[in-house]
Amino acid sequence: KTMYEKKMSRLQMQHVAVQTVWLEPADYPKLLACADAGISLHTSTSGLDLPMKILDLFGCHVPVCASNFQCLSELVEDDENGRTFENSQELADELWYMLRPLAKEGMKQGLPPHGYGDLDRYSEALQDRPRWDANWTENAWPLLERII
């Protein structure tokens, strides 16, 4: 944590604040649900593992922009529940495209999170997915119970 804080402090960003915080487990999905969109920079050396962060975000119905790799399409359906990108310029373009309606209209209309443009459509596509806590209870907890 300290190493990253030092690196970030040297960037001299003007309109960006970076906070590192510790969250209680129950607060983690609440924080994720506050986001308009998530970003996943995860890449897979094997091309076969999927980023848990995206599952966490999807469990809170938050669409993502994700760095594309071999099996990502099993999780992120481009232009259905989020966007994929190949490089930093594509990420910047996707974020601009997805978040621009918020800057233009959302603030005036007081729209809810994900309640505008493609983010609304992507979030809507995630509504049928189980929420974070339900997914945990249904899938992870039974496995842990068998081990314990």
CSV table of C-alpha atoms in Angstrom, one decimal:
chain,number,residue,atom,x,y,z
A,1,LYS,CA,0.0,0.0,0.0
A,2,THR,CA,2.7,2.4,1.0
A,3,MET,CA,4.6,1.8,-2.3
A,4,TYR,CA,1.5,2.7,-4.4
A,5,GLU,CA,0.7,5.7,-2.3
A,6,LYS,CA,4.3,7.0,-2.9
A,7,LYS,CA,4.0,6.3,-6.7
A,8,MET,CA,0.6,8.1,-6.9
A,9,SER,CA,1.9,11.1,-5.0
A,10,ARG,CA,4.7,11.6,-7.5
A,11,LEU,CA,2.2,11.8,-10.4
A,12,GLN,CA,1.2,15.4,-9.5
A,13,MET,CA,-2.4,15.0,-10.7
A,14,GLN,CA,-4.5,18.1,-10.5
A,15,HIS,CA,-8.1,17.0,-10.6
A,16,VAL,CA,-7.8,13.5,-9.1
A,17,ALA,CA,-7.8,12.4,-5.5
A,18,VAL,CA,-6.7,8.9,-4.6
A,19,GLN,CA,-7.8,7.4,-1.3
A,20,THR,CA,-6.7,4.1,0.0
A,21,VAL,CA,-9.2,2.8,2.6
A,22,TRP,CA,-9.9,-0.4,4.5
A,23,LEU,CA,-13.4,-1.6,4.2
A,24,GLU,CA,-15.4,-4.1,6.3
A,25,PRO,CA,-16.6,-7.0,4.2
A,26,ALA,CA,-20.2,-5.8,4.4
A,27,ASP,CA,-19.2,-2.3,3.1
A,28,TYR,CA,-17.4,-3.6,0.0
A,29,PRO,CA,-20.5,-4.3,-2.2
A,30,LYS,CA,-22.0,-1.0,-1.0
A,31,LEU,CA,-19.0,0.9,-2.2
A,32,LEU,CA,-19.0,-0.9,-5.5
A,33,ALA,CA,-22.7,-0.2,-6.0
A,34,CYS,CA,-22.0,3.6,-5.8
A,35,ALA,CA,-19.9,3.5,-8.9
A,36,ASP,CA,-21.3,4.4,-12.3
A,37,ALA,CA,-18.8,2.1,-14.0
A,38,GLY,CA,-15.9,-0.1,-13.1
A,39,ILE,CA,-12.5,-0.5,-14.8
A,40,SER,CA,-10.7,-3.9,-15.0
A,41,LEU,CA,-7.1,-3.8,-16.1
A,42,HIS,CA,-6.7,-7.5,-15.4
A,43,THR,CA,-5.0,-9.5,-18.0
A,44,SER,CA,-4.5,-13.2,-17.9
A,45,THR,CA,-1.1,-14.9,-18.6
A,46,SER,CA,-3.0,-18.2,-19.3
A,47,GLY,CA,-5.9,-16.6,-21.1
A,48,LEU,CA,-8.2,-18.8,-19.0
A,49,ASP,CA,-8.8,-17.0,-15.7
A,50,LEU,CA,-11.5,-14.4,-15.2
A,51,PRO,CA,-11.2,-11.4,-13.0
A,52,MET,CA,-13.0,-11.6,-9.7
A,53,LYS,CA,-13.3,-7.8,-9.6
A,54,ILE,CA,-15.6,-7.9,-12.6
A,55,LEU,CA,-17.8,-10.5,-10.8
A,56,ASP,CA,-17.9,-8.3,-7.8
A,57,LEU,CA,-19.0,-5.3,-9.9
A,58,PHE,CA,-21.5,-7.3,-11.9
A,59,GLY,CA,-22.9,-8.6,-8.6
A,60,CYS,CA,-23.7,-5.0,-7.7
A,61,HIS,CA,-25.1,-4.3,-11.2
A,62,VAL,CA,-22.2,-2.1,-12.1
A,63,PRO,CA,-21.1,-2.2,-15.8
A,64,VAL,CA,-17.4,-2.4,-16.6
A,65,CYS,CA,-14.8,-1.4,-19.1
A,66,ALA,CA,-12.4,-4.3,-19.2
A,67,SER,CA,-9.1,-5.0,-20.8
A,68,ASN,CA,-9.8,-7.6,-23.4
A,69,PHE,CA,-8.1,-11.1,-23.4
A,70,GLN,CA,-8.8,-14.6,-24.7
A,71,CYS,CA,-11.7,-15.7,-22.5
A,72,LEU,CA,-13.1,-12.4,-21.2
A,73,SER,CA,-16.1,-12.7,-23.5
A,74,GLU,CA,-17.4,-15.4,-21.2
A,75,LEU,CA,-18.0,-12.7,-18.7
A,76,VAL,CA,-18.1,-9.3,-20.4
A,77,GLU,CA,-20.3,-9.2,-23.5
A,78,ASP,CA,-19.1,-6.1,-25.3
A,79,ASP,CA,-21.8,-3.5,-25.7
A,80,GLU,CA,-24.2,-5.7,-23.7
A,81,ASN,CA,-23.1,-5.5,-20.1
A,82,GLY,CA,-20.0,-3.4,-20.5
A,83,ARG,CA,-17.2,-2.6,-22.9
A,84,THR,CA,-13.8,-4.1,-23.7
A,85,PHE,CA,-10.7,-2.3,-24.8
A,86,GLU,CA,-7.3,-3.2,-26.2
A,87,ASN,CA,-5.2,-0.1,-25.3
A,88,SER,CA,-5.2,3.1,-23.2
A,89,GLN,CA,-6.7,5.2,-26.0
A,90,GLU,CA,-9.6,2.8,-26.4
A,91,LEU,CA,-10.2,2.8,-22.6
A,92,ALA,CA,-10.3,6.6,-22.7
A,93,ASP,CA,-12.7,6.6,-25.6
A,94,GLU,CA,-15.0,4.1,-24.0
A,95,LEU,CA,-15.1,5.9,-20.7
A,96,TRP,CA,-15.8,9.2,-22.5
A,97,TYR,CA,-18.5,7.6,-24.5
A,98,MET,CA,-20.2,6.0,-21.5
A,99,LEU,CA,-19.8,8.8,-19.0
A,100,ARG,CA,-20.4,11.8,-21.2
A,101,PRO,CA,-24.2,11.7,-20.9
A,102,LEU,CA,-23.8,12.0,-17.1
A,103,ALA,CA,-21.8,15.2,-17.6
A,104,LYS,CA,-24.2,16.5,-20.1
A,105,GLU,CA,-27.6,15.5,-18.8
A,106,GLY,CA,-27.4,13.4,-15.7
A,107,MET,CA,-26.4,16.2,-13.3
A,108,LYS,CA,-29.2,18.4,-14.5
A,109,GLN,CA,-31.8,15.7,-14.2
A,110,GLY,CA,-30.6,14.1,-11.0
A,111,LEU,CA,-30.5,10.7,-12.7
A,112,PRO,CA,-29.7,7.6,-10.5
A,113,PRO,CA,-26.4,5.8,-11.0
A,114,HIS,CA,-26.3,3.9,-14.3
A,115,GLY,CA,-29.6,5.7,-15.2
A,116,TYR,CA,-28.5,7.2,-18.5
A,117,GLY,CA,-27.3,6.2,-22.0
A,118,ASP,CA,-25.5,2.9,-22.5
A,119,LEU,CA,-24.8,2.6,-18.8
A,120,ASP,CA,-28.5,2.2,-18.2
A,121,ARG,CA,-28.7,-0.5,-20.8
A,122,TYR,CA,-25.6,-2.3,-19.5
A,123,SER,CA,-26.8,-2.2,-15.9
A,124,GLU,CA,-30.2,-3.4,-17.1
A,125,ALA,CA,-28.5,-6.4,-18.7
A,126,LEU,CA,-27.0,-7.2,-15.3
A,127,GLN,CA,-30.3,-7.2,-13.4
A,128,ASP,CA,-30.9,-10.9,-13.9
A,129,ARG,CA,-27.5,-11.8,-12.4
A,130,PRO,CA,-27.6,-12.6,-8.7
A,131,ARG,CA,-26.5,-9.8,-6.5
A,132,TRP,CA,-23.2,-10.1,-4.7
A,133,ASP,CA,-24.5,-11.5,-1.4
A,134,ALA,CA,-26.9,-13.9,-3.1
A,135,ASN,CA,-24.2,-15.2,-5.4
A,136,TRP,CA,-21.9,-15.7,-2.5
A,137,THR,CA,-24.5,-17.6,-0.5
A,138,GLU,CA,-25.5,-19.8,-3.4
A,139,ASN,CA,-22.1,-20.6,-4.8
A,140,ALA,CA,-19.2,-19.9,-2.5
A,141,TRP,CA,-20.6,-20.7,1.0
A,142,PRO,CA,-21.7,-24.3,0.2
A,143,LEU,CA,-18.1,-25.0,-0.9
A,144,LEU,CA,-16.6,-23.5,2.2
A,145,GLU,CA,-19.1,-25.4,4.4
A,146,ARG,CA,-17.9,-28.7,3.0
A,147,ILE,CA,-14.3,-27.8,3.8
A,148,ILE,CA,-15.0,-26.5,7.3
